[in-house]
Coordinates of C-alpha atoms in Angstrom, one line a residue:
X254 CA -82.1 48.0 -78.2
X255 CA -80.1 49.2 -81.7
X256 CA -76.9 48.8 -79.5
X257 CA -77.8 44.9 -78.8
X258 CA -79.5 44.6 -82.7
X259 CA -75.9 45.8 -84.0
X260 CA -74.0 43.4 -81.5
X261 CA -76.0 40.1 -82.5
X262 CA -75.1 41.5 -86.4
X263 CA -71.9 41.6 -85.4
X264 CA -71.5 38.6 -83.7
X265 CA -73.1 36.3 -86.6
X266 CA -70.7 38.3 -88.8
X267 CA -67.7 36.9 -87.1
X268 CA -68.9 33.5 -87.1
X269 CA -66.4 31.0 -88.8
X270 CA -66.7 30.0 -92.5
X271 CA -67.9 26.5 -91.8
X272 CA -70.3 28.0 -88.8
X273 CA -71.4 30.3 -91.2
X274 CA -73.3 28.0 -94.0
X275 CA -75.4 26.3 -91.2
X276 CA -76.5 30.0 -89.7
X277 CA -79.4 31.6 -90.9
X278 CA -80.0 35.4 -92.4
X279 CA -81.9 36.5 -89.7
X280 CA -80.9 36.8 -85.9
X281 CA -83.5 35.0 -83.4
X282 CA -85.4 38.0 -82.5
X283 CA -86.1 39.3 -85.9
X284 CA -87.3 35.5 -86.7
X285 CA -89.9 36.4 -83.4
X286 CA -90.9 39.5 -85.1
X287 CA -91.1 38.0 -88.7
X288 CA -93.8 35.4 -87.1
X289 CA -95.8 38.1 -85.8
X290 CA -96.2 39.8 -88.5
X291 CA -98.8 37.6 -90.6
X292 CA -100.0 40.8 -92.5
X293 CA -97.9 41.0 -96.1
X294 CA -97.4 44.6 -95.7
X295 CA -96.1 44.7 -92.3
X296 CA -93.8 41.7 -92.8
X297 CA -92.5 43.5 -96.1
X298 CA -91.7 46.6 -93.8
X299 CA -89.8 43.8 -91.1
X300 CA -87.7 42.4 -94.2
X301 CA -87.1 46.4 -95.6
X302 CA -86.0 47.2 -92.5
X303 CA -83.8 44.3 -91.6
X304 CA -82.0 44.7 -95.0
X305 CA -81.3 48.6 -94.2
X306 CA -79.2 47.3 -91.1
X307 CA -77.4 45.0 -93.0
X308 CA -76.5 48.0 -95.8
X309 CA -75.6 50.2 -92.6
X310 CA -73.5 47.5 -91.4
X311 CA -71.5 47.1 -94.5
X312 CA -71.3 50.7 -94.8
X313 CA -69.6 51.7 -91.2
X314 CA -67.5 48.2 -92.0
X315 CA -66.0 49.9 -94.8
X316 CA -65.5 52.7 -93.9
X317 CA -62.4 52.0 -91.9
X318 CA -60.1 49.3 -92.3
X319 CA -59.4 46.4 -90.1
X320 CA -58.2 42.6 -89.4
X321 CA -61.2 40.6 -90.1
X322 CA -63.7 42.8 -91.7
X323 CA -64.2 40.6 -94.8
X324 CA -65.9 38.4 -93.5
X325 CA -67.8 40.5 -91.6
X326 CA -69.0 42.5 -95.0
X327 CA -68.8 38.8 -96.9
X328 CA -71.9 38.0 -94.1
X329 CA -73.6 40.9 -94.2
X330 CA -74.2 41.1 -97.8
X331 CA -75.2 37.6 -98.0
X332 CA -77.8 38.4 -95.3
X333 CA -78.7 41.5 -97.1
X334 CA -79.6 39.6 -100.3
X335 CA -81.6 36.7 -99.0
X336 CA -83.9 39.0 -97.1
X337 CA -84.3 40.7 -99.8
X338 CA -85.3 37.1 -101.9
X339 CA -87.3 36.9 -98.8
X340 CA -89.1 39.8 -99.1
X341 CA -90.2 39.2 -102.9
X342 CA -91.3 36.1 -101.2
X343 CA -93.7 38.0 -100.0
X344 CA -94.4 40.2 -102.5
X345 CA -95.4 37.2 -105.1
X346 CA -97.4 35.0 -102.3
X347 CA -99.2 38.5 -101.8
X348 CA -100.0 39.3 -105.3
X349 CA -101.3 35.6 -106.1
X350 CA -103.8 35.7 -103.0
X351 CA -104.8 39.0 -104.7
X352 CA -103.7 41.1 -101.5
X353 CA -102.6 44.7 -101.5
X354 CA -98.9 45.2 -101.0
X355 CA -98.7 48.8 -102.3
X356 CA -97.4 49.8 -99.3
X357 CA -95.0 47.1 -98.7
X358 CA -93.6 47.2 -102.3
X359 CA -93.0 51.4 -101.3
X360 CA -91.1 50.5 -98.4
X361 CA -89.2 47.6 -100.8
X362 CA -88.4 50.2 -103.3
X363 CA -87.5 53.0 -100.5
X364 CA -84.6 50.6 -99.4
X365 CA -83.2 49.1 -102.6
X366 CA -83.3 52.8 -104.0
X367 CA -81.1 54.3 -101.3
X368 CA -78.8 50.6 -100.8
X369 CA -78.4 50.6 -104.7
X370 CA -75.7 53.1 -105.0
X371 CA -73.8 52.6 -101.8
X372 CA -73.2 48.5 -103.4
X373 CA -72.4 49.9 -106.5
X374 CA -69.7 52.4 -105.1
X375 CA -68.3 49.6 -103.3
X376 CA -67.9 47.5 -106.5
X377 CA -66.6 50.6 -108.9
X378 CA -64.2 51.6 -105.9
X379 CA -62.7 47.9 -104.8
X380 CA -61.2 47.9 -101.7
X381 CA -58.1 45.8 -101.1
X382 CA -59.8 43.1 -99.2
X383 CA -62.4 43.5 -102.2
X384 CA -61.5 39.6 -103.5
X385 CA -63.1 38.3 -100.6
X386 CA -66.5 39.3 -100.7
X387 CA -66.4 39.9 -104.4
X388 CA -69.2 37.6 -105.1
X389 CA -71.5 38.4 -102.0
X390 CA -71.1 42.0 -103.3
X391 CA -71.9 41.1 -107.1
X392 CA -74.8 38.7 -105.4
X393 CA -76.4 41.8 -103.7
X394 CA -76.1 44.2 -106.5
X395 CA -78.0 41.8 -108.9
X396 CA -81.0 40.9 -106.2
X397 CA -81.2 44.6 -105.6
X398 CA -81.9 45.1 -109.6
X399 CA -84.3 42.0 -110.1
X400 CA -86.3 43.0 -107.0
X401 CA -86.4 46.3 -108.3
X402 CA -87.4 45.8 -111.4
X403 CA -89.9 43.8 -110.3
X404 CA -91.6 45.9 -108.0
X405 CA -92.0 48.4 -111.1
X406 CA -93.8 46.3 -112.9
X407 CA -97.6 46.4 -112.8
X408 CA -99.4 43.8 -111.0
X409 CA -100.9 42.1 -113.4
X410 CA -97.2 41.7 -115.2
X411 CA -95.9 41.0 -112.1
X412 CA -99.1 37.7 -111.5
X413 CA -98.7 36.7 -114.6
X414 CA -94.6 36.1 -114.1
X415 CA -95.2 34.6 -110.9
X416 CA -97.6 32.1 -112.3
X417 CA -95.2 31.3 -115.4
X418 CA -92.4 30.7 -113.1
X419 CA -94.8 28.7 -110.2
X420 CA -96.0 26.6 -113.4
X421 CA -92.4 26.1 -114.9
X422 CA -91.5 25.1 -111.1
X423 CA -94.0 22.3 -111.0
X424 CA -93.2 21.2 -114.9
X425 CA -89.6 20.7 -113.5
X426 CA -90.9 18.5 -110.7
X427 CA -93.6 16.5 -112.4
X428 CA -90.6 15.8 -115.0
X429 CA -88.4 14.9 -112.3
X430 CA -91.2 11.5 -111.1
X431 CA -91.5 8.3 -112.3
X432 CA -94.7 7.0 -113.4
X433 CA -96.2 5.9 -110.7
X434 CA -95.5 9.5 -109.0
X435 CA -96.7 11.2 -111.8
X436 CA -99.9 9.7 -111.8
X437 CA -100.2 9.9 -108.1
X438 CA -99.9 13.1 -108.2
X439 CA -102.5 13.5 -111.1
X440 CA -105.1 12.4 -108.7
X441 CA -104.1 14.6 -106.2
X442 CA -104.2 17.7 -108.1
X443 CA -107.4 16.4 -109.6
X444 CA -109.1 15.9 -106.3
X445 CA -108.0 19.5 -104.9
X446 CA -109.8 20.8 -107.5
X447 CA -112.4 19.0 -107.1
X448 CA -112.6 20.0 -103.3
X449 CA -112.4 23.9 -104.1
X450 CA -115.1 23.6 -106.9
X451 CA -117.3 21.7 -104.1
X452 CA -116.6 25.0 -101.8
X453 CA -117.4 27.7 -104.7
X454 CA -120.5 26.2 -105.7
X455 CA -123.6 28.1 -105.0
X456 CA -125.8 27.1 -102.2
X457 CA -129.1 25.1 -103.7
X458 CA -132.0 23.9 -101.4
X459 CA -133.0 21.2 -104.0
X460 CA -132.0 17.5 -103.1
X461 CA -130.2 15.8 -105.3
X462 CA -131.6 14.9 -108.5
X463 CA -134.6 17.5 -108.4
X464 CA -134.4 19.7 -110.9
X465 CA -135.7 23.7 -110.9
X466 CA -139.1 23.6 -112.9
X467 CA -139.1 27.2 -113.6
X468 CA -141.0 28.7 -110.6
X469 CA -144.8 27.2 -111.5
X470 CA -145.3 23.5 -110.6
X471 CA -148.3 21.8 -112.1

């Protein structure tokens, strides 16, 4: 099963450039396993583990030289970063819905603690065919950091960056409507909340329009 797993890496890896952009980060099966795991914790430990192979990849790629292993690293760290981005995907969605992800963000920090250092020897010890996957390499390096950082934080830092950058998101798009859309939207938002206060509201066995007379009656 590894054998295969390293094969299909392999095999996307030497995809052409133009093949490449239309590809995605993960190979079909690890899309499967991604879909079964609808627990945050265990998906975090999917995407952890997914982004290990592609360090390990990079790692035994250059370790010996060859025709055509730029691309090959070029792919692999580019894989390596957006399951990363993925997995603080995750992490945030997680953390809003008020879930535990201790766990996850251990096996998160595990990873990008041990892939850290092998980037950043690649970058302060530039191989020849370095130029070429320069910017994947500087890419990975800086998602490892953020998602690092991140996961340090505490988790009410971490909601309350979420929710600024979720809010900022939505200011951007709101800005982006015309009128009409705007206030479309206005009414939507509006009536959502509505629906959920409707849902939290406590149970009452009066009708509408009786009111509690304090427990006597006359």
């Amino acid at each position: 099963m590894k054998t295969l797993r390293w094969c299909a890496l392999l095999a996307a890896a030497c995809c052409t450039g133009a093949v490449a952009q239309q590809r995605d980060f993960l190979t079909a099966d690890e899309v499967d396993q991604i879909k079964i795991a609808q627990e945050p914790n265990a998906r975090m430990a999917l995407y952890a583990k997914f982004a290990r192979e592609r360090v390990d990849l990079v790692k035994s790629l250059i370790a010996k030289e060859k025709a055509g292993r730029s691309l090959m690293i070029h792919d692999a760290l580019d894989d390596y970063a957006r399951i990363i981005d993925a997995l603080d995907d995750v992490a945030d969605d997680a953390i809003q819905r008020k879930v535990d992800i201790k766990q996850g963000l251990g096996y998160a920090s595990k990873l990008e603690k041990e892939a850290l250092p092998l980037l950043q020897k690649i970058k302060d010890n530039p191989p020849k065919d370095m130029e070429r996957f320069e910017f994947a390499l500087r890419d990975a390096i800086e998602t490892t950091n953020d998602s690092l950082d991140a996961s340090h934080q505490d988790v009410e830092k971490r909601t309350q960056v979420v929710e600024a950058r979720e809010a900022q998101e939505k200011k951007e798009i709101r800005d982006s409507m015309s009128g009409p859309e705007r206030e479309a939207k206005k009414a939507e938002d509006q009536k959502s909340a509505a629906d959920e206060d409707k849902k939290t509201k406590a149970p009452t066995l009066y009708r509408e329009g009786e009111k509690k007379d304090g427990g006597g009656g006359q």
